[in-house]
Backbone as XML, in Angstrom:
<?xml version="1.0"?>
<chain id="A" units="angstrom">
  <residue number="1" name="MET">
    <atom name="N" x="0.974" y="-0.640" z="-0.188"/>
    <atom name="CA" x="0.100" y="0.294" z="-0.137"/>
    <atom name="C" x="0.411" y="1.581" z="-0.349"/>
  </residue>
  <residue number="2" name="SER">
    <atom name="N" x="2.161" y="1.380" z="0.637"/>
    <atom name="CA" x="2.582" y="2.415" z="0.840"/>
    <atom name="C" x="3.361" y="2.853" z="-0.599"/>
  </residue>
  <residue number="3" name="GLU">
    <atom name="N" x="3.688" y="2.107" z="-1.397"/>
    <atom name="CA" x="4.667" y="2.868" z="-2.449"/>
    <atom name="C" x="3.123" y="3.416" z="-3.565"/>
  </residue>
  <residue number="4" name="GLN">
    <atom name="N" x="1.924" y="2.347" z="-3.358"/>
    <atom name="CA" x="0.647" y="2.593" z="-4.173"/>
    <atom name="C" x="0.002" y="4.201" z="-3.838"/>
  </residue>
  <residue number="5" name="VAL">
    <atom name="N" x="0.431" y="4.358" z="-2.345"/>
    <atom name="CA" x="-0.330" y="5.586" z="-1.952"/>
    <atom name="C" x="0.897" y="6.520" z="-1.763"/>
  </residue>
  <residue number="6" name="THR">
    <atom name="N" x="2.331" y="6.544" z="-2.123"/>
    <atom name="CA" x="3.166" y="7.594" z="-3.122"/>
    <atom name="C" x="3.090" y="7.755" z="-4.231"/>
  </residue>
  <residue number="7" name="ASN">
    <atom name="N" x="2.692" y="7.388" z="-4.532"/>
    <atom name="CA" x="2.720" y="6.821" z="-6.223"/>
    <atom name="C" x="1.086" y="8.362" z="-6.779"/>
  </residue>
  <residue number="8" name="LEU">
    <atom name="N" x="0.373" y="7.794" z="-5.308"/>
    <atom name="CA" x="-0.892" y="8.433" z="-5.633"/>
    <atom name="C" x="-0.984" y="10.244" z="-5.235"/>
  </residue>
  <residue number="9" name="VAL">
    <atom name="N" x="0.001" y="10.415" z="-3.872"/>
    <atom name="CA" x="0.499" y="11.480" z="-3.496"/>
    <atom name="C" x="1.171" y="11.976" z="-4.444"/>
  </residue>
  <residue number="10" name="GLN">
    <atom name="N" x="1.845" y="11.685" z="-5.550"/>
    <atom name="CA" x="2.968" y="12.431" z="-6.036"/>
    <atom name="C" x="2.041" y="12.828" z="-7.327"/>
  </residue>
  <residue number="11" name="ASP">
    <atom name="N" x="1.047" y="11.624" z="-7.838"/>
    <atom name="CA" x="0.036" y="12.183" z="-9.047"/>
    <atom name="C" x="-1.021" y="13.868" z="-8.270"/>
  </residue>
  <residue number="12" name="TYR">
    <atom name="N" x="-1.149" y="13.662" z="-7.461"/>
    <atom name="CA" x="-1.807" y="14.772" z="-6.421"/>
    <atom name="C" x="-1.209" y="15.984" z="-6.485"/>
  </residue>
  <residue number="13" name="ILE">
    <atom name="N" x="0.397" y="16.112" z="-6.311"/>
    <atom name="CA" x="1.196" y="16.875" z="-6.809"/>
    <atom name="C" x="1.203" y="17.723" z="-7.497"/>
  </residue>
  <residue number="14" name="ALA">
    <atom name="N" x="1.243" y="16.787" z="-8.628"/>
    <atom name="CA" x="1.425" y="16.792" z="-10.255"/>
    <atom name="C" x="0.195" y="17.862" z="-10.605"/>
  </residue>
  <residue number="15" name="VAL">
    <atom name="N" x="-1.102" y="17.338" z="-10.009"/>
    <atom name="CA" x="-2.151" y="18.305" z="-10.184"/>
    <atom name="C" x="-2.064" y="19.837" z="-10.421"/>
  </residue>
  <residue number="16" name="TRP">
    <atom name="N" x="-1.369" y="20.040" z="-9.249"/>
    <atom name="CA" x="-1.156" y="21.259" z="-9.015"/>
    <atom name="C" x="-0.592" y="22.419" z="-10.259"/>
  </residue>
  <residue number="17" name="ASN">
    <atom name="N" x="0.650" y="21.198" z="-10.244"/>
    <atom name="CA" x="1.463" y="22.289" z="-10.990"/>
    <atom name="C" x="1.498" y="21.936" z="-12.711"/>
  </residue>
  <residue number="18" name="GLU">
    <atom name="N" x="0.610" y="21.005" z="-12.955"/>
    <atom name="CA" x="0.087" y="20.975" z="-14.411"/>
    <atom name="C" x="-0.502" y="21.992" z="-15.458"/>
  </residue>
  <residue number="19" name="ARG">
    <atom name="N" x="0.355" y="22.911" z="-16.033"/>
    <atom name="CA" x="-0.381" y="23.926" z="-16.860"/>
    <atom name="C" x="-1.068" y="23.620" z="-18.196"/>
  </residue>
  <residue number="20" name="ASP">
    <atom name="N" x="-0.761" y="22.142" z="-18.716"/>
    <atom name="CA" x="-1.617" y="21.806" z="-19.906"/>
    <atom name="C" x="-3.036" y="21.723" z="-19.490"/>
  </residue>
  <residue number="21" name="ALA">
    <atom name="N" x="-4.622" y="22.473" z="-19.622"/>
    <atom name="CA" x="-5.699" y="22.267" z="-18.878"/>
    <atom name="C" x="-5.986" y="20.425" z="-19.109"/>
  </residue>
  <residue number="22" name="GLY">
    <atom name="N" x="-5.506" y="19.987" z="-20.513"/>
    <atom name="CA" x="-5.829" y="18.784" z="-21.021"/>
    <atom name="C" x="-5.247" y="17.589" z="-19.616"/>
  </residue>
  <residue number="23" name="LYS">
    <atom name="N" x="-3.764" y="17.510" z="-19.849"/>
    <atom name="CA" x="-3.493" y="16.766" z="-18.891"/>
    <atom name="C" x="-3.532" y="16.484" z="-17.686"/>
  </residue>
  <residue number="24" name="ARG">
    <atom name="N" x="-4.021" y="18.143" z="-16.928"/>
    <atom name="CA" x="-4.052" y="18.576" z="-15.744"/>
    <atom name="C" x="-6.010" y="17.724" z="-15.137"/>
  </residue>
  <residue number="25" name="ARG">
    <atom name="N" x="-6.677" y="17.377" z="-16.292"/>
    <atom name="CA" x="-7.533" y="17.379" z="-16.171"/>
    <atom name="C" x="-7.521" y="15.412" z="-16.097"/>
  </residue>
  <residue number="26" name="LEU">
    <atom name="N" x="-6.886" y="15.061" z="-16.807"/>
    <atom name="CA" x="-6.478" y="13.419" z="-16.622"/>
    <atom name="C" x="-5.603" y="12.853" z="-15.612"/>
  </residue>
  <residue number="27" name="LEU">
    <atom name="N" x="-5.091" y="14.228" z="-14.667"/>
    <atom name="CA" x="-4.631" y="13.744" z="-13.596"/>
    <atom name="C" x="-5.513" y="13.599" z="-12.768"/>
  </residue>
  <residue number="28" name="ILE">
    <atom name="N" x="-6.834" y="14.507" z="-13.045"/>
    <atom name="CA" x="-7.912" y="15.420" z="-11.821"/>
    <atom name="C" x="-8.573" y="13.596" z="-11.512"/>
  </residue>
  <residue number="29" name="ASP">
    <atom name="N" x="-8.983" y="13.490" z="-13.305"/>
    <atom name="CA" x="-9.825" y="11.911" z="-13.486"/>
    <atom name="C" x="-9.315" y="10.897" z="-12.380"/>
  </residue>
  <residue number="30" name="LYS">
    <atom name="N" x="-7.787" y="11.043" z="-12.389"/>
    <atom name="CA" x="-6.904" y="9.705" z="-12.092"/>
    <atom name="C" x="-6.934" y="9.511" z="-10.829"/>
  </residue>
  <residue number="31" name="VAL">
    <atom name="N" x="-6.870" y="10.768" z="-9.948"/>
    <atom name="CA" x="-6.508" y="11.061" z="-8.539"/>
    <atom name="C" x="-7.425" y="11.162" z="-7.996"/>
  </residue>
  <residue number="32" name="PHE">
    <atom name="N" x="-8.707" y="11.837" z="-7.642"/>
    <atom name="CA" x="-9.661" y="11.703" z="-7.198"/>
    <atom name="C" x="-11.187" y="11.386" z="-7.305"/>
  </residue>
  <residue number="33" name="SER">
    <atom name="N" x="-11.444" y="10.601" z="-6.556"/>
    <atom name="CA" x="-12.831" y="9.869" z="-6.512"/>
    <atom name="C" x="-14.456" y="10.509" z="-7.333"/>
  </residue>
  <residue number="34" name="ASP">
    <atom name="N" x="-15.035" y="9.541" z="-7.566"/>
    <atom name="CA" x="-16.037" y="10.518" z="-8.075"/>
    <atom name="C" x="-16.967" y="11.491" z="-7.579"/>
  </residue>
  <residue number="35" name="GLU">
    <atom name="N" x="-16.918" y="10.885" z="-6.311"/>
    <atom name="CA" x="-17.408" y="11.982" z="-4.951"/>
    <atom name="C" x="-16.623" y="12.579" z="-4.034"/>
  </residue>
  <residue number="36" name="CYS">
    <atom name="N" x="-15.591" y="12.865" z="-4.246"/>
    <atom name="CA" x="-14.403" y="13.839" z="-3.449"/>
    <atom name="C" x="-14.613" y="14.894" z="-3.153"/>
  </residue>
  <residue number="37" name="VAL">
    <atom name="N" x="-14.116" y="15.406" z="-2.207"/>
    <atom name="CA" x="-14.364" y="16.628" z="-1.897"/>
    <atom name="C" x="-12.741" y="17.642" z="-1.171"/>
  </residue>
  <residue number="38" name="TYR">
    <atom name="N" x="-12.435" y="18.736" z="-1.579"/>
    <atom name="CA" x="-11.406" y="19.071" z="-1.039"/>
    <atom name="C" x="-11.732" y="20.555" z="0.143"/>
  </residue>
  <residue number="39" name="ILE">
    <atom name="N" x="-10.896" y="20.251" z="0.828"/>
    <atom name="CA" x="-10.934" y="21.762" z="1.819"/>
    <atom name="C" x="-10.069" y="21.861" z="2.465"/>
  </residue>
  <residue number="40" name="ASP">
    <atom name="N" x="-9.569" y="23.514" z="2.416"/>
    <atom name="CA" x="-8.457" y="23.703" z="2.989"/>
    <atom name="C" x="-9.085" y="25.122" z="3.805"/>
  </residue>
  <residue number="41" name="PRO">
    <atom name="N" x="-7.758" y="25.830" z="4.205"/>
    <atom name="CA" x="-8.440" y="27.006" z="5.143"/>
    <atom name="C" x="-9.401" y="28.576" z="4.518"/>
  </residue>
  <residue number="42" name="ASN">
    <atom name="N" x="-9.259" y="27.796" z="2.734"/>
    <atom name="CA" x="-9.653" y="29.571" z="1.536"/>
    <atom name="C" x="-11.041" y="28.226" z="1.207"/>
  </residue>
  <residue number="43" name="GLU">
    <atom name="N" x="-10.897" y="27.358" z="0.995"/>
    <atom name="CA" x="-11.721" y="27.228" z="-0.026"/>
    <atom name="C" x="-12.559" y="25.708" z="1.053"/>
  </residue>
  <residue number="44" name="SER">
    <atom name="N" x="-13.579" y="25.233" z="0.068"/>
    <atom name="CA" x="-14.226" y="23.873" z="0.444"/>
    <atom name="C" x="-15.204" y="23.603" z="-1.081"/>
  </residue>
  <residue number="45" name="VAL">
    <atom name="N" x="-14.796" y="22.485" z="-1.979"/>
    <atom name="CA" x="-15.440" y="22.231" z="-2.700"/>
    <atom name="C" x="-15.585" y="20.667" z="-3.059"/>
  </residue>
  <residue number="46" name="ALA">
    <atom name="N" x="-16.363" y="21.175" z="-3.972"/>
    <atom name="CA" x="-17.113" y="18.945" z="-4.053"/>
    <atom name="C" x="-16.730" y="18.796" z="-5.944"/>
  </residue>
  <residue number="47" name="GLY">
    <atom name="N" x="-16.330" y="17.886" z="-6.187"/>
    <atom name="CA" x="-16.255" y="17.120" z="-7.234"/>
    <atom name="C" x="-15.231" y="17.448" z="-7.924"/>
  </residue>
  <residue number="48" name="ARG">
    <atom name="N" x="-14.834" y="16.801" z="-9.457"/>
    <atom name="CA" x="-13.487" y="16.791" z="-10.078"/>
    <atom name="C" x="-13.580" y="18.752" z="-10.532"/>
  </residue>
  <residue number="49" name="ASP">
    <atom name="N" x="-14.611" y="18.789" z="-10.918"/>
    <atom name="CA" x="-15.023" y="20.321" z="-11.796"/>
    <atom name="C" x="-14.451" y="21.122" z="-11.060"/>
  </residue>
  <residue number="50" name="ALA">
    <atom name="N" x="-15.410" y="21.377" z="-9.903"/>
    <atom name="CA" x="-14.747" y="22.313" z="-8.884"/>
    <atom name="C" x="-13.768" y="22.445" z="-8.034"/>
  </residue>
  <residue number="51" name="ILE">
    <atom name="N" x="-12.591" y="21.259" z="-8.465"/>
    <atom name="CA" x="-11.291" y="20.945" z="-7.642"/>
    <atom name="C" x="-10.650" y="21.838" z="-8.992"/>
  </residue>
  <residue number="52" name="GLU">
    <atom name="N" x="-10.532" y="21.190" z="-10.627"/>
    <atom name="CA" x="-10.486" y="22.095" z="-11.593"/>
    <atom name="C" x="-10.388" y="23.333" z="-11.399"/>
  </residue>
  <residue number="53" name="ARG">
    <atom name="N" x="-11.066" y="23.587" z="-11.182"/>
    <atom name="CA" x="-11.432" y="25.366" z="-11.290"/>
    <atom name="C" x="-10.057" y="26.233" z="-10.194"/>
  </residue>
  <residue number="54" name="LEU">
    <atom name="N" x="-10.581" y="24.967" z="-9.076"/>
    <atom name="CA" x="-9.694" y="25.713" z="-7.609"/>
    <atom name="C" x="-8.293" y="25.930" z="-8.267"/>
  </residue>
  <residue number="55" name="VAL">
    <atom name="N" x="-7.511" y="24.718" z="-8.955"/>
    <atom name="CA" x="-6.058" y="24.200" z="-9.523"/>
    <atom name="C" x="-6.011" y="25.611" z="-10.424"/>
  </residue>
  <residue number="56" name="GLU">
    <atom name="N" x="-6.614" y="26.295" z="-11.380"/>
    <atom name="CA" x="-6.537" y="26.840" z="-12.537"/>
    <atom name="C" x="-6.929" y="28.066" z="-11.793"/>
  </residue>
  <residue number="57" name="ALA">
    <atom name="N" x="-7.705" y="28.573" z="-10.940"/>
    <atom name="CA" x="-7.344" y="30.189" z="-10.011"/>
    <atom name="C" x="-6.720" y="29.781" z="-9.423"/>
  </residue>
  <residue number="58" name="LEU">
    <atom name="N" x="-5.614" y="29.207" z="-8.909"/>
    <atom name="CA" x="-4.340" y="29.025" z="-7.602"/>
    <atom name="C" x="-3.482" y="29.435" z="-9.151"/>
  </residue>
  <residue number="59" name="GLN">
    <atom name="N" x="-3.269" y="28.693" z="-9.880"/>
    <atom name="CA" x="-2.184" y="29.144" z="-11.138"/>
    <atom name="C" x="-2.017" y="30.407" z="-11.800"/>
  </residue>
  <residue number="60" name="ALA">
    <atom name="N" x="-3.388" y="30.452" z="-12.134"/>
    <atom name="CA" x="-3.686" y="32.037" z="-12.634"/>
    <atom name="C" x="-2.797" y="33.124" z="-11.047"/>
  </residue>
  <residue number="61" name="ARG">
    <atom name="N" x="-2.871" y="32.844" z="-9.878"/>
    <atom name="CA" x="-2.538" y="33.871" z="-8.678"/>
    <atom name="C" x="-0.524" y="33.944" z="-8.532"/>
  </residue>
  <residue number="62" name="VAL">
    <atom name="N" x="-0.141" y="32.857" z="-8.651"/>
    <atom name="CA" x="1.295" y="32.439" z="-8.610"/>
    <atom name="C" x="1.585" y="31.825" z="-9.786"/>
  </residue>
  <residue number="63" name="PRO">
    <atom name="N" x="1.730" y="32.101" z="-10.791"/>
    <atom name="CA" x="2.079" y="31.520" z="-12.080"/>
    <atom name="C" x="3.513" y="30.969" z="-12.260"/>
  </residue>
  <residue number="64" name="ASP">
    <atom name="N" x="4.606" y="31.476" z="-11.225"/>
    <atom name="CA" x="5.685" y="31.228" z="-11.403"/>
    <atom name="C" x="6.044" y="30.446" z="-9.950"/>
  </residue>
  <residue number="65" name="LEU">
    <atom name="N" x="4.829" y="29.813" z="-9.444"/>
    <atom name="CA" x="5.552" y="28.674" z="-8.159"/>
    <atom name="C" x="4.863" y="27.111" z="-8.570"/>
  </residue>
  <residue number="66" name="ARG">
    <atom name="N" x="5.772" y="26.148" z="-7.508"/>
    <atom name="CA" x="5.294" y="24.772" z="-7.974"/>
    <atom name="C" x="5.026" y="24.734" z="-6.651"/>
  </residue>
  <residue number="67" name="PHE">
    <atom name="N" x="4.795" y="23.092" z="-6.634"/>
    <atom name="CA" x="4.345" y="22.255" z="-5.186"/>
    <atom name="C" x="5.106" y="21.442" z="-5.409"/>
  </residue>
  <residue number="68" name="THR">
    <atom name="N" x="6.107" y="21.062" z="-3.905"/>
    <atom name="CA" x="6.809" y="19.501" z="-3.824"/>
    <atom name="C" x="6.189" y="19.129" z="-3.112"/>
  </residue>
  <residue number="69" name="LEU">
    <atom name="N" x="6.490" y="17.535" z="-3.140"/>
    <atom name="CA" x="6.320" y="16.795" z="-1.972"/>
    <atom name="C" x="7.835" y="16.914" z="-0.851"/>
  </residue>
  <residue number="70" name="ALA">
    <atom name="N" x="7.404" y="17.116" z="0.324"/>
    <atom name="CA" x="8.029" y="17.402" z="1.676"/>
    <atom name="C" x="8.350" y="16.566" z="2.261"/>
  </residue>
  <residue number="71" name="GLY">
    <atom name="N" x="9.109" y="15.517" z="2.253"/>
    <atom name="CA" x="9.444" y="13.919" z="2.989"/>
    <atom name="C" x="8.617" y="12.880" z="2.262"/>
  </residue>
  <residue number="72" name="ARG">
    <atom name="N" x="8.504" y="12.212" z="3.354"/>
    <atom name="CA" x="8.000" y="10.831" z="2.989"/>
    <atom name="C" x="6.504" y="10.930" z="3.360"/>
  </residue>
  <residue number="73" name="VAL">
    <atom name="N" x="5.477" y="10.336" z="3.224"/>
    <atom name="CA" x="4.275" y="10.188" z="2.891"/>
    <atom name="C" x="3.996" y="8.301" z="4.225"/>
  </residue>
  <residue number="74" name="ASN">
    <atom name="N" x="2.965" y="9.391" z="4.660"/>
    <atom name="CA" x="2.695" y="8.152" z="5.955"/>
    <atom name="C" x="1.170" y="8.135" z="5.983"/>
  </residue>
  <residue number="75" name="ALA">
    <atom name="N" x="1.158" y="6.659" z="5.695"/>
    <atom name="CA" x="-0.015" y="6.443" z="5.507"/>
    <atom name="C" x="-0.638" y="5.299" z="6.289"/>
  </residue>
  <residue number="76" name="HIS">
    <atom name="N" x="-1.763" y="4.957" z="6.718"/>
    <atom name="CA" x="-2.320" y="3.896" z="7.144"/>
    <atom name="C" x="-4.311" y="3.647" z="6.835"/>
  </residue>
  <residue number="77" name="HIS">
    <atom name="N" x="-4.868" y="2.743" z="7.133"/>
    <atom name="CA" x="-6.144" y="2.616" z="7.188"/>
    <atom name="C" x="-6.767" y="3.922" z="5.991"/>
  </residue>
  <residue number="78" name="ASP">
    <atom name="N" x="-6.418" y="3.399" z="4.495"/>
    <atom name="CA" x="-7.141" y="4.283" z="3.812"/>
    <atom name="C" x="-6.893" y="5.911" z="4.234"/>
  </residue>
  <residue number="79" name="GLN">
    <atom name="N" x="-5.710" y="6.475" z="5.065"/>
    <atom name="CA" x="-5.800" y="7.631" z="5.134"/>
    <atom name="C" x="-4.217" y="7.712" z="5.003"/>
  </residue>
  <residue number="80" name="ALA">
    <atom name="N" x="-3.671" y="9.374" z="4.296"/>
    <atom name="CA" x="-2.867" y="8.933" z="3.828"/>
    <atom name="C" x="-2.311" y="10.960" z="4.498"/>
  </residue>
  <residue number="81" name="LEU">
    <atom name="N" x="-1.025" y="11.076" z="5.078"/>
    <atom name="CA" x="-0.926" y="12.386" z="6.133"/>
    <atom name="C" x="1.044" y="12.879" z="4.630"/>
  </residue>
  <residue number="82" name="PHE">
    <atom name="N" x="1.019" y="13.616" z="4.831"/>
    <atom name="CA" x="2.133" y="14.362" z="3.629"/>
    <atom name="C" x="2.340" y="15.529" z="3.880"/>
  </residue>
  <residue number="83" name="GLY">
    <atom name="N" x="3.876" y="16.233" z="4.021"/>
    <atom name="CA" x="4.093" y="18.089" z="3.770"/>
    <atom name="C" x="4.577" y="17.881" z="2.305"/>
  </residue>
  <residue number="84" name="TRP">
    <atom name="N" x="4.456" y="19.783" z="2.072"/>
    <atom name="CA" x="4.414" y="19.675" z="0.524"/>
    <atom name="C" x="4.695" y="20.873" z="0.352"/>
  </residue>
  <residue number="85" name="THR">
    <atom name="N" x="5.665" y="21.791" z="0.097"/>
    <atom name="CA" x="6.053" y="23.430" z="0.004"/>
    <atom name="C" x="5.756" y="23.896" z="-1.700"/>
  </residue>
  <residue number="86" name="LEU">
    <atom name="N" x="5.518" y="25.309" z="-1.539"/>
    <atom name="CA" x="4.881" y="25.658" z="-2.908"/>
    <atom name="C" x="6.712" y="27.044" z="-2.721"/>
  </residue>
  <residue number="87" name="ALA">
    <atom name="N" x="7.234" y="26.891" z="-4.156"/>
    <atom name="CA" x="8.026" y="28.038" z="-3.911"/>
    <atom name="C" x="8.407" y="28.300" z="-5.681"/>
  </residue>
  <residue number="88" name="ALA">
    <atom name="N" x="8.951" y="29.229" z="-6.171"/>
    <atom name="CA" x="9.575" y="29.806" z="-7.292"/>
    <atom name="C" x="10.756" y="28.334" z="-7.810"/>
  </residue>
  <residue number="89" name="PRO">
    <atom name="N" x="10.901" y="28.377" z="-8.509"/>
    <atom name="CA" x="11.995" y="26.878" z="-8.649"/>
    <atom name="C" x="12.999" y="27.640" z="-8.856"/>
  </residue>
  <residue number="90" name="GLY">
    <atom name="N" x="13.941" y="26.742" z="-7.679"/>
    <atom name="CA" x="15.709" y="27.140" z="-7.170"/>
    <atom name="C" x="14.951" y="28.751" z="-5.971"/>
  </residue>
  <residue number="91" name="ALA">
    <atom name="N" x="14.038" y="28.630" z="-5.921"/>
    <atom name="CA" x="14.348" y="29.375" z="-4.797"/>
    <atom name="C" x="14.822" y="29.092" z="-2.880"/>
  </residue>
  <residue number="92" name="ALA">
    <atom name="N" x="15.371" y="29.351" z="-2.367"/>
    <atom name="CA" x="15.672" y="29.241" z="-1.042"/>
    <atom name="C" x="14.968" y="29.590" z="0.133"/>
  </residue>
  <residue number="93" name="THR">
    <atom name="N" x="13.725" y="30.040" z="-0.270"/>
    <atom name="CA" x="12.728" y="29.990" z="0.652"/>
    <atom name="C" x="11.194" y="29.412" z="0.134"/>
  </residue>
  <residue number="94" name="PRO">
    <atom name="N" x="10.387" y="28.570" z="0.696"/>
    <atom name="CA" x="9.550" y="28.706" z="-0.160"/>
    <atom name="C" x="8.287" y="29.659" z="0.507"/>
  </residue>
  <residue number="95" name="ALA">
    <atom name="N" x="7.788" y="30.157" z="-0.542"/>
    <atom name="CA" x="6.045" y="31.118" z="-0.431"/>
    <atom name="C" x="5.103" y="30.520" z="0.888"/>
  </residue>
  <residue number="96" name="ALA">
    <atom name="N" x="4.984" y="29.252" z="0.735"/>
    <atom name="CA" x="4.473" y="28.710" z="1.883"/>
    <atom name="C" x="4.485" y="27.311" z="1.504"/>
  </residue>
  <residue number="97" name="THR">
    <atom name="N" x="4.513" y="26.726" z="2.796"/>
    <atom name="CA" x="4.131" y="25.223" z="3.506"/>
    <atom name="C" x="2.595" y="24.730" z="3.823"/>
  </residue>
  <residue number="98" name="GLY">
    <atom name="N" x="2.662" y="23.390" z="4.074"/>
    <atom name="CA" x="1.588" y="22.834" z="4.683"/>
    <atom name="C" x="1.385" y="21.167" z="4.754"/>
  </residue>
  <residue number="99" name="ILE">
    <atom name="N" x="0.920" y="20.803" z="5.037"/>
    <atom name="CA" x="0.455" y="19.405" z="5.377"/>
    <atom name="C" x="-1.138" y="19.278" z="4.975"/>
  </residue>
  <residue number="100" name="ASP">
    <atom name="N" x="-1.095" y="17.999" z="4.469"/>
    <atom name="CA" x="-2.730" y="17.742" z="3.733"/>
    <atom name="C" x="-2.798" y="16.173" z="4.386"/>
  </residue>
  <residue number="101" name="MET">
    <atom name="N" x="-3.803" y="15.951" z="4.979"/>
    <atom name="CA" x="-4.348" y="14.814" z="5.468"/>
    <atom name="C" x="-5.359" y="14.122" z="4.142"/>
  </residue>
  <residue number="102" name="ALA">
    <atom name="N" x="-5.545" y="12.877" z="3.841"/>
    <atom name="CA" x="-6.145" y="12.348" z="2.797"/>
    <atom name="C" x="-7.060" y="11.568" z="3.136"/>
  </residue>
  <residue number="103" name="VAL">
    <atom name="N" x="-8.077" y="11.017" z="2.409"/>
    <atom name="CA" x="-8.970" y="10.062" z="3.244"/>
    <atom name="C" x="-8.958" y="9.443" z="2.038"/>
  </residue>
  <residue number="104" name="LEU">
    <atom name="N" x="-8.973" y="8.033" z="1.814"/>
    <atom name="CA" x="-8.638" y="7.507" z="0.277"/>
    <atom name="C" x="-9.860" y="6.998" z="0.107"/>
  </residue>
  <residue number="105" name="ASP">
    <atom name="N" x="-9.915" y="6.482" z="-1.233"/>
    <atom name="CA" x="-11.622" y="5.574" z="-1.541"/>
    <atom name="C" x="-10.785" y="4.508" z="-3.105"/>
  </residue>
  <residue number="106" name="GLY">
    <atom name="N" x="-9.804" y="3.639" z="-2.545"/>
    <atom name="CA" x="-9.365" y="2.759" z="-3.032"/>
    <atom name="C" x="-8.351" y="3.216" z="-3.730"/>
  </residue>
  <residue number="107" name="ASP">
    <atom name="N" x="-7.978" y="3.449" z="-5.021"/>
    <atom name="CA" x="-6.800" y="4.089" z="-5.520"/>
    <atom name="C" x="-6.866" y="5.512" z="-5.861"/>
  </residue>
  <residue number="108" name="ARG">
    <atom name="N" x="-8.141" y="6.303" z="-5.029"/>
    <atom name="CA" x="-8.313" y="7.756" z="-5.177"/>
    <atom name="C" x="-8.547" y="8.340" z="-4.197"/>
  </residue>
  <residue number="109" name="ILE">
    <atom name="N" x="-8.445" y="9.923" z="-4.481"/>
    <atom name="CA" x="-8.674" y="10.355" z="-2.829"/>
    <atom name="C" x="-10.123" y="10.835" z="-3.013"/>
  </residue>
  <residue number="110" name="ARG">
    <atom name="N" x="-10.670" y="10.680" z="-1.824"/>
    <atom name="CA" x="-11.973" y="10.745" z="-1.590"/>
    <atom name="C" x="-12.097" y="12.329" z="-1.101"/>
  </residue>
  <residue number="111" name="GLN">
    <atom name="N" x="-11.390" y="12.365" z="-0.132"/>
    <atom name="CA" x="-11.209" y="13.755" z="0.976"/>
    <atom name="C" x="-10.007" y="13.804" z="1.003"/>
  </residue>
  <residue number="112" name="LEU">
    <atom name="N" x="-10.041" y="15.891" z="0.791"/>
    <atom name="CA" x="-8.470" y="15.983" z="0.669"/>
    <atom name="C" x="-8.644" y="17.094" z="2.206"/>
  </residue>
  <residue number="113" name="HIS">
    <atom name="N" x="-8.140" y="17.523" z="3.331"/>
    <atom name="CA" x="-7.764" y="18.469" z="3.966"/>
    <atom name="C" x="-6.506" y="18.787" z="4.171"/>
  </residue>
  <residue number="114" name="GLY">
    <atom name="N" x="-6.447" y="20.002" z="3.569"/>
    <atom name="CA" x="-5.396" y="20.738" z="3.184"/>
    <atom name="C" x="-5.077" y="21.859" z="4.552"/>
  </residue>
  <residue number="115" name="PHE">
    <atom name="N" x="-4.032" y="22.078" z="5.389"/>
    <atom name="CA" x="-3.631" y="22.471" z="5.807"/>
    <atom name="C" x="-1.935" y="23.876" z="5.823"/>
  </residue>
  <residue number="116" name="VAL">
    <atom name="N" x="-2.464" y="25.096" z="5.892"/>
    <atom name="CA" x="-1.443" y="25.798" z="5.515"/>
    <atom name="C" x="-0.538" y="26.336" z="6.843"/>
  </residue>
  <residue number="117" name="ASN">
    <atom name="N" x="0.894" y="26.204" z="5.925"/>
    <atom name="CA" x="1.683" y="26.314" z="7.896"/>
    <atom name="C" x="1.613" y="27.968" z="8.321"/>
  </residue>
  <residue number="118" name="PRO">
    <atom name="N" x="1.354" y="28.075" z="9.500"/>
    <atom name="CA" x="1.721" y="29.433" z="9.513"/>
    <atom name="C" x="2.566" y="29.648" z="9.209"/>
  </residue>
  <residue number="119" name="ARG">
    <atom name="N" x="3.235" y="31.132" z="8.943"/>
    <atom name="CA" x="4.475" y="31.948" z="8.487"/>
    <atom name="C" x="4.954" y="32.232" z="10.257"/>
  </residue>
  <residue number="120" name="PRO">
    <atom name="N" x="5.884" y="32.187" z="9.507"/>
    <atom name="CA" x="7.147" y="32.740" z="10.536"/>
    <atom name="C" x="6.794" y="33.837" z="11.009"/>
  </residue>
  <residue number="121" name="SER">
    <atom name="N" x="7.508" y="34.531" z="11.946"/>
    <atom name="CA" x="7.345" y="36.140" z="12.615"/>
    <atom name="C" x="8.455" y="36.497" z="13.031"/>
  </residue>
</chain>
């Protein structure tokens, strides 16, 4: 299960980085279940179409930033926990970091709960 879940999380990260709309939609359909929900501090959406619009909107706001997986994926009982960074390629300091928790439905994400870490003062 661990390698399969890690691959799923890597595909999830790829969704946020894919700028080609057709390729991004294929990834969304591969990663998210039919009844998916995405919740973070700023948004709460249901369905693949809503997730697609959310990704497009973020990419429009931060066109030069990319997500990367931070560390290893921790998974058990159809749940996965993982960290991420959002930064410009080659940047010394990320624009944002966070932790996401995914509830899985087989080999797809049914629910994604995102947390953005507070910026250091």
